[in-house]
Amino acid sequence: MTQIKTPVTSMADKAWVRWSALILLASGMFFSYIFMDVLSPLQQYLQQTKGWDPMAYGRFAGSETFLNVFVFFLIFAGIILDKMGVRFTAILSGSVMVVGGCLNYYALTDSFAQSSLVSVMDNFVNLPDTWWNITPFYKGMPASAKLSAIGFMIFGCGVEMAGITVSRGIVKWFQGKEMALAMGLEMALARVGVAVVFLGSPAIAAFHDNISVSRPIGFAALLLCIGLICFIVYSFMDKALEKQTGAADAAEDDPFKVSDLKYILKSQVFWIVALLCVLYYSAIFPFQKYANNMLQCNLGISAEEAGFVFFVFPLGAAAVTPLLGNYLDHKGKGATMLIFGAILMIVCHLTFALVLPATQSAFVAYTAIILLGISFSLVPASLWPSVPKLVEPKLLGSAYAVIFWIQNIGLYAFPMIIGAVLASSNPGVTDPLKYNYTVPMLVFASLGVLALFFGLWLKALDAKRHYGLELPNKPAEEAEVVLDASV
């Protein structure tokens, strides 16, 4: 006689439990985003106190993704995630971020400046500053910038690993539920972290009129330790969920194999999504590294005042992203949102390039930044929830890893490209408040044009092959979407 088992309600089916898991995951990313941009509003102070010109600053900013791109650490991170699971990878990523953050902090302290390590760094990787030098280092780069770059690239391994792990964790708890809303809220909290940085970092650095760039980064490194604690607490919830649902046993029945990556790499639509990701993020994150100084130069204001202007960008993105995520869960239209995001991005960067220098209007700056925040909110709300529709669950960690790896290529290259373009388009300018940002902003606008092209292509493919990218994440009846293997 066959017994029919009554389905057991899992922890993920209880709203307060799954949202508690999200809070822990999102808190870890919140603290990591604070650290990632803690030096972004301090370009002026870094040049004045540490001798970092635009070239050195650009090399430092790009170093975060160096190991992920050229040592393929992100690909290994995806494999680790699929083989070892969310909780192991979360703790590993948090630990790596703490190590890199502490080294980055030490590089900017007086203790380092007075140590023998300065001469070691002065003689470290003194390659010429030419096109074939893909490292973040070059001859004449300040010692503090070199050691900061080493710490930042270690931190970058951890933060990008954390990014794919958190995305996989959210899918684990929210698939078939409020997945886009959850991803939107996680990214919204990260945007709040950026807002905190642009307001707080200059104020902490200039506390009592005593300029110290190590002070804010030390505070941010402490927050990384708190983020690691959040990941450790989450790991207990993750273990309890797997024990309850038997997810670990299912993984053993159908284990991940490295050869399974071919199913991802053969997918045409997957590559379009990946290219959209790198174009969007290359036009946003490297821009954040220069936004404060760009506003200072165009509006003639202090670093603190520029931070208040840029403050509306991450806050606007934080406010809109969850709303868009909730809309996607119930109404869909993910590919369409990506197209609108690209159009807004083009308008914003063209405004920064052509309108703001001519008008020097704070109103124009605020308007463009608000629109850019809306544009950026469209990306995480629509792009990341689309990936589970394209790959099977056991490959999801590797799929996110491949996308993040491609994204990291742009995040590595464009801070250095913008630094080089800024220097070459401002020959002889040594005052960090006198740079002309027209050409760098046009470079960012061109990325929006490419993103618009790929967004239209993605929507056309979805209409033809029915991937479900325009469908809601909570349909009445869920249909299985098969990964496309056509080229």
Tab-separated table of N, CA, C and O in Angstrom, residues 41-42 44-45 195 197-211 292-293 295-296 301-311 366 433:
chain	number	residue	atom	x	y	z
A	41	PRO	N	34.795	59.350	-2.532
A	41	PRO	CA	34.629	60.801	-2.365
A	41	PRO	C	35.913	61.510	-1.951
A	41	PRO	O	35.888	62.722	-1.722
A	42	LEU	N	37.030	60.781	-1.844
A	42	LEU	CA	38.245	61.349	-1.267
A	42	LEU	C	39.362	61.518	-2.294
A	42	LEU	O	40.531	61.632	-1.925
A	44	GLN	N	40.268	64.016	-4.049
A	44	GLN	CA	41.004	65.262	-3.805
A	44	GLN	C	41.994	65.089	-2.660
A	44	GLN	O	43.169	65.469	-2.762
A	45	TYR	N	41.541	64.501	-1.548
A	45	TYR	CA	42.406	64.323	-0.384
A	45	TYR	C	43.523	63.325	-0.654
A	45	TYR	O	44.655	63.480	-0.167
A	195	ALA	N	25.309	55.581	-0.288
A	195	ALA	CA	24.869	56.908	0.170
A	195	ALA	C	25.564	57.290	1.470
A	195	ALA	O	26.000	58.433	1.651
A	197	VAL	N	28.435	56.315	2.456
A	197	VAL	CA	29.837	56.610	2.138
A	197	VAL	C	30.003	58.038	1.636
A	197	VAL	O	30.885	58.779	2.091
A	198	PHE	N	29.173	58.444	0.687
A	198	PHE	CA	29.358	59.756	0.077
A	198	PHE	C	29.045	60.894	1.038
A	198	PHE	O	29.536	62.005	0.857
A	199	LEU	N	28.255	60.627	2.058
A	199	LEU	CA	28.031	61.632	3.093
A	199	LEU	C	29.067	61.527	4.207
A	199	LEU	O	29.630	62.533	4.642
A	200	GLY	N	29.303	60.297	4.661
A	200	GLY	CA	30.111	60.117	5.852
A	200	GLY	C	31.605	60.120	5.640
A	200	GLY	O	32.350	60.627	6.483
A	201	SER	N	32.084	59.578	4.517
A	201	SER	CA	33.519	59.433	4.314
A	201	SER	C	34.258	60.777	4.314
A	201	SER	O	35.258	60.928	5.022
A	202	PRO	N	33.800	61.796	3.560
A	202	PRO	CA	34.500	63.086	3.621
A	202	PRO	C	34.451	63.721	5.013
A	202	PRO	O	35.424	64.338	5.457
A	203	ALA	N	33.315	63.568	5.707
A	203	ALA	CA	33.183	64.153	7.043
A	203	ALA	C	34.140	63.494	8.027
A	203	ALA	O	34.778	64.170	8.840
A	204	ILE	N	34.252	62.151	7.951
A	204	ILE	CA	35.170	61.441	8.851
A	204	ILE	C	36.619	61.777	8.504
A	204	ILE	O	37.461	61.965	9.389
A	205	ALA	N	36.921	61.859	7.205
A	205	ALA	CA	38.294	62.163	6.786
A	205	ALA	C	38.730	63.552	7.233
A	205	ALA	O	39.902	63.771	7.558
A	206	ALA	N	37.794	64.507	7.248
A	206	ALA	CA	38.120	65.892	7.599
A	206	ALA	C	37.699	66.243	9.026
A	206	ALA	O	37.522	67.414	9.350
A	207	PHE	N	37.543	65.248	9.871
A	207	PHE	CA	37.090	65.468	11.245
A	207	PHE	C	38.023	66.425	11.977
A	207	PHE	O	39.243	66.239	12.004
A	208	HIS	N	37.440	67.490	12.559
A	208	HIS	CA	38.197	68.526	13.285
A	208	HIS	C	39.264	69.171	12.406
A	208	HIS	O	40.332	69.563	12.903
A	209	ASP	N	38.989	69.230	11.090
A	209	ASP	CA	39.906	69.846	10.114
A	209	ASP	C	41.265	69.162	10.064
A	209	ASP	O	42.252	69.748	9.610
A	210	ASN	N	41.324	67.941	10.522
A	210	ASN	CA	42.558	67.153	10.469
A	210	ASN	C	42.375	66.070	9.412
A	210	ASN	O	41.779	65.025	9.666
A	211	ILE	N	42.857	66.319	8.194
A	211	ILE	CA	42.608	65.424	7.069
A	211	ILE	C	43.348	64.100	7.261
A	211	ILE	O	44.566	64.062	7.457
A	292	ASN	N	32.198	62.241	-7.400
A	292	ASN	CA	32.382	63.308	-6.426
A	292	ASN	C	33.301	64.393	-6.973
A	292	ASN	O	33.011	65.590	-6.898
A	293	ASN	N	34.433	63.977	-7.544
A	293	ASN	CA	35.373	64.949	-8.084
A	293	ASN	C	34.800	65.653	-9.309
A	293	ASN	O	35.033	66.853	-9.516
A	295	LEU	N	31.658	66.426	-9.806
A	295	LEU	CA	30.744	67.457	-9.300
A	295	LEU	C	31.517	68.622	-8.697
A	295	LEU	O	31.126	69.789	-8.859
A	296	GLN	N	32.611	68.322	-8.001
A	296	GLN	CA	33.440	69.400	-7.453
A	296	GLN	C	33.962	70.301	-8.568
A	296	GLN	O	33.926	71.540	-8.457
A	301	ILE	N	32.433	73.132	-5.778
A	301	ILE	CA	32.025	72.903	-4.399
A	301	ILE	C	33.027	71.979	-3.711
A	301	ILE	O	33.905	71.401	-4.349
A	302	SER	N	32.906	71.835	-2.389
A	302	SER	CA	33.811	70.993	-1.613
A	302	SER	C	33.432	69.525	-1.755
A	302	SER	O	32.360	69.186	-2.273
A	303	ALA	N	34.317	68.653	-1.251
A	303	ALA	CA	34.045	67.217	-1.291
A	303	ALA	C	32.794	66.881	-0.481
A	303	ALA	O	31.988	66.042	-0.885
A	304	GLU	N	32.627	67.550	0.669
A	304	GLU	CA	31.449	67.305	1.505
A	304	GLU	C	30.172	67.727	0.792
A	304	GLU	O	29.161	67.007	0.812
A	305	GLU	N	30.195	68.890	0.134
A	305	GLU	CA	29.014	69.380	-0.592
A	305	GLU	C	28.702	68.485	-1.788
A	305	GLU	O	27.525	68.201	-2.073
A	306	ALA	N	29.738	68.015	-2.486
A	306	ALA	CA	29.520	67.103	-3.614
A	306	ALA	C	28.912	65.797	-3.133
A	306	ALA	O	28.066	65.194	-3.805
A	307	GLY	N	29.325	65.354	-1.940
A	307	GLY	CA	28.744	64.150	-1.367
A	307	GLY	C	27.259	64.296	-1.124
A	307	GLY	O	26.488	63.362	-1.347
A	308	PHE	N	26.825	65.485	-0.695
A	308	PHE	CA	25.398	65.723	-0.478
A	308	PHE	C	24.636	65.691	-1.795
A	308	PHE	O	23.498	65.208	-1.854
A	309	VAL	N	25.237	66.196	-2.877
A	309	VAL	CA	24.574	66.170	-4.182
A	309	VAL	C	24.441	64.732	-4.675
A	309	VAL	O	23.364	64.295	-5.093
A	310	PHE	N	25.541	63.975	-4.616
A	310	PHE	CA	25.518	62.601	-5.129
A	310	PHE	C	24.714	61.669	-4.228
A	310	PHE	O	24.318	60.578	-4.652
A	311	PHE	N	24.459	62.105	-3.019
A	311	PHE	CA	23.714	61.317	-2.041
A	311	PHE	C	22.371	60.846	-2.582
A	311	PHE	O	21.889	59.771	-2.241
A	366	TYR	N	21.350	67.481	-9.878
A	366	TYR	CA	20.397	66.677	-9.109
A	366	TYR	C	19.469	65.888	-10.032
A	366	TYR	O	19.213	64.696	-9.809
A	433	LEU	N	40.777	70.121	-8.574
A	433	LEU	CA	39.470	70.762	-8.678
A	433	LEU	C	39.277	71.479	-10.008
A	433	LEU	O	38.293	72.209	-10.192
